[in-house]
PDB file of C-alpha atoms in Angstrom:
ATOM      1  CA  MET F   1       8.061  47.673  95.180  1.00  0.00           C
ATOM      2  CA  PRO F   2       6.920  44.977  92.738  1.00  0.00           C
ATOM      3  CA  HIS F   3       8.567  41.573  92.841  1.00  0.00           C
ATOM      4  CA  THR F   4      10.934  41.015  89.953  1.00  0.00           C
ATOM      5  CA  THR F   5      12.521  37.807  88.817  1.00  0.00           C
ATOM      6  CA  PRO F   6      16.300  37.861  89.267  1.00  0.00           C
ATOM      7  CA  PRO F   7      18.427  37.455  86.167  1.00  0.00           C
ATOM      8  CA  LYS F   8      19.447  33.916  85.241  1.00  0.00           C
ATOM      9  CA  ALA F   9      22.866  34.276  86.867  1.00  0.00           C
ATOM     10  CA  GLY F  10      21.226  35.461  90.081  1.00  0.00           C
ATOM     11  CA  ARG F  11      18.796  32.554  90.088  1.00  0.00           C
ATOM     12  CA  PHE F  12      21.673  30.130  89.509  1.00  0.00           C
ATOM     13  CA  ALA F  13      23.652  31.660  92.376  1.00  0.00           C
ATOM     14  CA  ALA F  14      20.624  31.470  94.662  1.00  0.00           C
ATOM     15  CA  LEU F  15      20.076  27.853  93.664  1.00  0.00           C
ATOM     16  CA  TRP F  16      23.600  26.607  94.374  1.00  0.00           C
ATOM     17  CA  HIS F  17      23.897  28.722  97.512  1.00  0.00           C
ATOM     18  CA  GLY F  18      20.655  27.308  98.879  1.00  0.00           C
ATOM     19  CA  TRP F  19      21.744  23.813  97.929  1.00  0.00           C
ATOM     20  CA  LEU F  20      25.054  24.190  99.794  1.00  0.00           C
ATOM     21  CA  LEU F  21      23.328  25.686 102.848  1.00  0.00           C
ATOM     22  CA  ALA F  22      20.852  22.801 102.958  1.00  0.00           C
ATOM     23  CA  LEU F  23      23.609  20.195 102.736  1.00  0.00           C
ATOM     24  CA  GLN F  24      26.264  21.816 104.944  1.00  0.00           C
ATOM     25  CA  HIS F  25      25.833  19.259 107.746  1.00  0.00           C
ATOM     26  CA  SER F  26      25.188  16.329 105.431  1.00  0.00           C
ATOM     27  CA  PRO F  27      27.791  13.708 104.569  1.00  0.00           C
ATOM     28  CA  TYR F  28      26.964  14.590 100.939  1.00  0.00           C
ATOM     29  CA  TYR F  29      28.253  18.164 101.204  1.00  0.00           C
ATOM     30  CA  PRO F  30      31.613  17.387  99.557  1.00  0.00           C
ATOM     31  CA  LEU F  31      29.763  15.622  96.727  1.00  0.00           C
ATOM     32  CA  ALA F  32      27.623  18.730  96.210  1.00  0.00           C
ATOM     33  CA  VAL F  33      30.811  20.788  95.955  1.00  0.00           C
ATOM     34  CA  ALA F  34      32.178  18.327  93.378  1.00  0.00           C
ATOM     35  CA  ALA F  35      28.868  18.308  91.497  1.00  0.00           C
ATOM     36  CA  LEU F  36      29.128  22.078  91.058  1.00  0.00           C
ATOM     37  CA  ALA F  37      32.768  21.874  89.923  1.00  0.00           C
ATOM     38  CA  LEU F  38      32.140  19.263  87.234  1.00  0.00           C
ATOM     39  CA  PRO F  39      29.919  21.251  84.830  1.00  0.00           C
ATOM     40  CA  SER F  40      31.942  24.415  85.377  1.00  0.00           C
ATOM     41  CA  ASN F  41      35.106  22.663  84.236  1.00  0.00           C
ATOM     42  CA  ALA F  42      33.394  20.654  81.508  1.00  0.00           C
ATOM     43  CA  THR F  43      31.795  23.694  79.897  1.00  0.00           C
ATOM     44  CA  GLY F  44      33.505  26.822  81.167  1.00  0.00           C
ATOM     45  CA  LEU F  45      30.061  28.461  81.390  1.00  0.00           C
ATOM     46  CA  TYR F  46      30.489  29.789  84.915  1.00  0.00           C
ATOM     47  CA  PRO F  47      33.435  30.486  87.209  1.00  0.00           C
ATOM     48  CA  TYR F  48      33.872  27.995  90.001  1.00  0.00           C
ATOM     49  CA  GLY F  49      36.107  30.061  92.293  1.00  0.00           C
ATOM     50  CA  PRO F  50      33.258  31.999  93.950  1.00  0.00           C
ATOM     51  CA  ILE F  51      31.349  28.761  94.517  1.00  0.00           C
ATOM     52  CA  LEU F  52      34.362  27.169  96.186  1.00  0.00           C
ATOM     53  CA  CYS F  53      34.885  30.217  98.402  1.00  0.00           C
ATOM     54  CA  ALA F  54      31.209  30.207  99.412  1.00  0.00           C
ATOM     55  CA  ALA F  55      31.352  26.463 100.142  1.00  0.00           C
ATOM     56  CA  LEU F  56      34.366  27.052 102.390  1.00  0.00           C
ATOM     57  CA  LEU F  57      32.648  29.898 104.240  1.00  0.00           C
ATOM     58  CA  ILE F  58      29.462  27.872 104.705  1.00  0.00           C
ATOM     59  CA  ALA F  59      31.309  24.891 106.208  1.00  0.00           C
ATOM     60  CA  PRO F  60      34.848  26.000 107.163  1.00  0.00           C
ATOM     61  CA  GLN F  61      35.392  22.985 109.421  1.00  0.00           C
ATOM     62  CA  ARG F  62      35.097  20.734 106.333  1.00  0.00           C
ATOM     63  CA  TRP F  63      37.789  22.533 104.352  1.00  0.00           C
ATOM     64  CA  ARG F  64      39.839  19.383 103.628  1.00  0.00           C
ATOM     65  CA  SER F  65      36.978  17.457 102.051  1.00  0.00           C
ATOM     66  CA  VAL F  66      35.690  20.571 100.240  1.00  0.00           C
ATOM     67  CA  TRP F  67      39.155  21.203  98.772  1.00  0.00           C
ATOM     68  CA  LEU F  68      39.676  17.572  97.738  1.00  0.00           C
ATOM     69  CA  PHE F  69      36.207  17.076  96.256  1.00  0.00           C
ATOM     70  CA  ALA F  70      36.402  20.400  94.414  1.00  0.00           C
ATOM     71  CA  CYS F  71      39.610  19.127  92.790  1.00  0.00           C
ATOM     72  CA  LEU F  72      38.011  15.773  91.965  1.00  0.00           C
ATOM     73  CA  GLY F  73      34.890  17.375  90.482  1.00  0.00           C
ATOM     74  CA  ALA F  74      36.935  19.780  88.389  1.00  0.00           C
ATOM     75  CA  THR F  75      39.118  16.932  87.155  1.00  0.00           C
ATOM     76  CA  CYS F  76      36.077  14.853  86.184  1.00  0.00           C
ATOM     77  CA  GLY F  77      34.659  17.814  84.268  1.00  0.00           C
ATOM     78  CA  ALA F  78      37.905  18.372  82.392  1.00  0.00           C
ATOM     79  CA  LEU F  79      38.167  14.647  81.634  1.00  0.00           C
ATOM     80  CA  LEU F  80      34.624  14.585  80.285  1.00  0.00           C
ATOM     81  CA  LEU F  81      35.437  17.475  77.968  1.00  0.00           C
ATOM     82  CA  ALA F  82      38.734  15.891  76.893  1.00  0.00           C
ATOM     83  CA  ALA F  83      37.047  12.560  76.173  1.00  0.00           C
ATOM     84  CA  LEU F  84      34.418  14.279  74.018  1.00  0.00           C
ATOM     85  CA  VAL F  85      37.128  16.093  72.076  1.00  0.00           C
ATOM     86  CA  GLN F  86      39.167  12.935  71.573  1.00  0.00           C
ATOM     87  CA  TRP F  87      36.040  11.122  70.391  1.00  0.00           C
ATOM     88  CA  GLN F  88      34.573  13.849  68.164  1.00  0.00           C
ATOM     89  CA  GLY F  89      37.656  15.904  67.245  1.00  0.00           C
ATOM     90  CA  THR F  90      37.656  19.474  65.973  1.00  0.00           C
ATOM     91  CA  PRO F  91      34.068  19.378  64.632  1.00  0.00           C
ATOM     92  CA  PHE F  92      32.884  19.153  68.241  1.00  0.00           C
ATOM     93  CA  ILE F  93      34.892  22.254  69.190  1.00  0.00           C
ATOM     94  CA  GLU F  94      33.745  24.186  66.126  1.00  0.00           C
ATOM     95  CA  HIS F  95      30.117  23.340  66.884  1.00  0.00           C
ATOM     96  CA  ALA F  96      30.200  23.862  70.658  1.00  0.00           C
ATOM     97  CA  MET F  97      32.488  26.895  70.693  1.00  0.00           C
ATOM     98  CA  PRO F  98      32.385  28.603  67.292  1.00  0.00           C
ATOM     99  CA  GLY F  99      35.356  30.810  66.508  1.00  0.00           C
ATOM    100  CA  LEU F 100      37.452  29.630  69.460  1.00  0.00           C
ATOM    101  CA  MET F 101      40.048  27.916  67.286  1.00  0.00           C
ATOM    102  CA  GLN F 102      40.587  31.130  65.284  1.00  0.00           C
ATOM    103  CA  GLN F 103      41.477  33.212  68.343  1.00  0.00           C
ATOM    104  CA  PRO F 104      45.125  34.358  68.651  1.00  0.00           C
ATOM    105  CA  GLU F 105      45.270  32.861  72.148  1.00  0.00           C
ATOM    106  CA  TRP F 106      44.458  29.449  70.656  1.00  0.00           C
ATOM    107  CA  GLN F 107      47.663  29.464  68.591  1.00  0.00           C
ATOM    108  CA  ALA F 108      49.697  30.602  71.612  1.00  0.00           C
ATOM    109  CA  HIS F 109      48.213  27.803  73.734  1.00  0.00           C
ATOM    110  CA  GLU F 110      48.842  25.287  70.932  1.00  0.00           C
ATOM    111  CA  ALA F 111      52.514  26.261  70.893  1.00  0.00           C
ATOM    112  CA  ARG F 112      52.768  25.812  74.660  1.00  0.00           C
ATOM    113  CA  VAL F 113      51.092  22.408  74.577  1.00  0.00           C
ATOM    114  CA  ALA F 114      53.275  21.344  71.633  1.00  0.00           C
ATOM    115  CA  GLN F 115      56.384  22.361  73.567  1.00  0.00           C
ATOM    116  CA  TYR F 116      55.482  21.211  77.090  1.00  0.00           C
ATOM    117  CA  GLY F 117      52.687  18.664  76.629  1.00  0.00           C
ATOM    118  CA  PRO F 118      50.435  18.015  79.636  1.00  0.00           C
ATOM    119  CA  TRP F 119      52.793  20.077  81.824  1.00  0.00           C
ATOM    120  CA  ALA F 120      51.333  23.164  80.141  1.00  0.00           C
ATOM    121  CA  LEU F 121      47.869  22.020  81.198  1.00  0.00           C
ATOM    122  CA  LEU F 122      49.061  21.547  84.783  1.00  0.00           C
ATOM    123  CA  VAL F 123      50.276  25.163  84.860  1.00  0.00           C
ATOM    124  CA  PHE F 124      47.057  26.522  83.345  1.00  0.00           C
ATOM    125  CA  ALA F 125      44.950  24.453  85.749  1.00  0.00           C
ATOM    126  CA  ALA F 126      46.877  25.993  88.650  1.00  0.00           C
ATOM    127  CA  LEU F 127      46.397  29.583  87.464  1.00  0.00           C
ATOM    128  CA  PRO F 128      43.292  31.685  88.147  1.00  0.00           C
ATOM    129  CA  ILE F 129      42.449  31.846  84.427  1.00  0.00           C
ATOM    130  CA  PRO F 130      40.206  29.705  82.203  1.00  0.00           C
ATOM    131  CA  GLN F 131      41.760  26.345  81.388  1.00  0.00           C
ATOM    132  CA  THR F 132      39.144  25.132  78.899  1.00  0.00           C
ATOM    133  CA  PRO F 133      41.086  25.993  75.712  1.00  0.00           C
ATOM    134  CA  VAL F 134      44.189  24.249  77.022  1.00  0.00           C
ATOM    135  CA  VAL F 135      42.156  21.144  77.924  1.00  0.00           C
ATOM    136  CA  LEU F 136      40.805  21.108  74.363  1.00  0.00           C
ATOM    137  CA  ILE F 137      44.253  21.535  72.800  1.00  0.00           C
ATOM    138  CA  THR F 138      45.813  18.909  75.063  1.00  0.00           C
ATOM    139  CA  ALA F 139      43.027  16.471  74.152  1.00  0.00           C
ATOM    140  CA  LEU F 140      43.600  17.165  70.441  1.00  0.00           C
ATOM    141  CA  SER F 141      47.327  16.523  70.915  1.00  0.00           C
ATOM    142  CA  GLN F 142      46.381  12.920  71.726  1.00  0.00           C
ATOM    143  CA  ALA F 143      47.666  13.074  75.279  1.00  0.00           C
ATOM    144  CA  SER F 144      46.143  10.223  77.237  1.00  0.00           C
ATOM    145  CA  LEU F 145      43.189  10.870  79.487  1.00  0.00           C
ATOM    146  CA  TRP F 146      45.392   9.754  82.395  1.00  0.00           C
ATOM    147  CA  GLN F 147      47.897  12.492  81.603  1.00  0.00           C
ATOM    148  CA  ILE F 148      45.141  15.071  81.249  1.00  0.00           C
ATOM    149  CA  GLY F 149      43.475  13.969  84.497  1.00  0.00           C
ATOM    150  CA  LEU F 150      46.698  13.992  86.487  1.00  0.00           C
ATOM    151  CA  ALA F 151      47.703  17.398  85.108  1.00  0.00           C
ATOM    152  CA  VAL F 152      44.333  18.958  85.907  1.00  0.00           C
ATOM    153  CA  PHE F 153      44.144  17.352  89.358  1.00  0.00           C
ATOM    154  CA  ALA F 154      47.644  18.496  90.324  1.00  0.00           C
ATOM    155  CA  GLY F 155      46.966  21.989  89.036  1.00  0.00           C
ATOM    156  CA  LYS F 156      43.640  22.195  90.850  1.00  0.00           C
ATOM    157  CA  LEU F 157      45.249  21.040  94.102  1.00  0.00           C
ATOM    158  CA  VAL F 158      47.474  24.109  93.886  1.00  0.00           C
ATOM    159  CA  LYS F 159      44.790  26.538  92.667  1.00  0.00           C
ATOM    160  CA  TYR F 160      42.009  25.434  94.998  1.00  0.00           C
ATOM    161  CA  GLY F 161      44.512  25.059  97.826  1.00  0.00           C
ATOM    162  CA  ALA F 162      45.394  28.736  97.403  1.00  0.00           C
ATOM    163  CA  TYR F 163      41.681  29.651  97.288  1.00  0.00           C
ATOM    164  CA  THR F 164      41.151  27.642 100.470  1.00  0.00           C
ATOM    165  CA  LEU F 165      44.012  29.309 102.320  1.00  0.00           C
ATOM    166  CA  MET F 166      42.957  32.785 101.217  1.00  0.00           C
ATOM    167  CA  THR F 167      39.277  32.252 102.030  1.00  0.00           C
ATOM    168  CA  LEU F 168      39.870  30.780 105.470  1.00  0.00           C
ATOM    169  CA  GLY F 169      42.589  33.336 106.182  1.00  0.00           C
ATOM    170  CA  ALA F 170      40.263  36.201 105.281  1.00  0.00           C
ATOM    171  CA  ARG F 171      37.501  34.654 107.396  1.00  0.00           C
ATOM    172  CA  GLY F 172      39.852  34.448 110.376  1.00  0.00           C
ATOM    173  CA  ALA F 173      41.087  38.019 109.889  1.00  0.00           C
ATOM    174  CA  LEU F 174      37.516  39.338 109.729  1.00  0.00           C
ATOM    175  CA  ARG F 175      36.547  37.449 112.861  1.00  0.00           C
ATOM    176  CA  ARG F 176      39.566  38.896 114.737  1.00  0.00           C
ATOM    177  CA  TRP F 177      38.727  42.410 113.508  1.00  0.00           C
ATOM    178  CA  PHE F 178      35.108  42.091 114.668  1.00  0.00           C
ATOM    179  CA  ARG F 179      36.244  40.821 118.067  1.00  0.00           C
ATOM    180  CA  ARG F 180      38.627  43.751 118.527  1.00  0.00           C
ATOM    181  CA  ARG F 181      35.979  46.196 117.345  1.00  0.00           C
ATOM    182  CA  ASN F 182      33.056  44.798 119.340  1.00  0.00           C
ATOM    183  CA  GLY F 183      34.808  43.377 122.368  1.00  0.00           C
ATOM    184  CA  PRO F 184      35.137  39.808 123.680  1.00  0.00           C
ATOM    185  CA  GLY F 185      32.325  37.416 122.889  1.00  0.00           C
ATOM    186  CA  GLN F 186      31.357  39.268 119.747  1.00  0.00           C
ATOM    187  CA  GLY F 187      32.107  38.442 116.114  1.00  0.00           C
ATOM    188  CA  ARG F 188      31.255  34.772 116.266  1.00  0.00           C
ATOM    189  CA  GLY F 189      30.092  33.077 113.124  1.00  0.00           C
TER     190      GLY F 189
END
């Protein structure tokens, strides 16, 4: 069978997966996890959840630092986006994400941010849905970067904490199942 080049998404996944595998025993592993969270949360171009789950499965013993640095990286990405929006305003959004501000969800998110302020962002950051529009709206509402950062960080602690518990719980359940199925001494890894 002839060799074919994987699609861009596949190459990206292979790149970050290889990067995490190479750094799993390095003191820089948590920084690599944060470095992957930052652009995801600054741009919304790729989902970070699968990357976090893979990072936890690659180095489960480092779950605390992976969880914390994932939250820090995501917060830095959201703060970078918020700072750009506060500096450039709506022209930046219209140029970077054409048509986003005309979506019905935009008006619904605007109403929530107008009513609840950064608390709305905290809730969206904690949910397994894209937070980018709410970061943009909160930045346009002239909330301080401190408020935005704290809201995103608190929300990500909850969201990524749930991802961490589910990933490590599933890993443990699979290991127990393999041990029962294959006998003692089997299913390590």
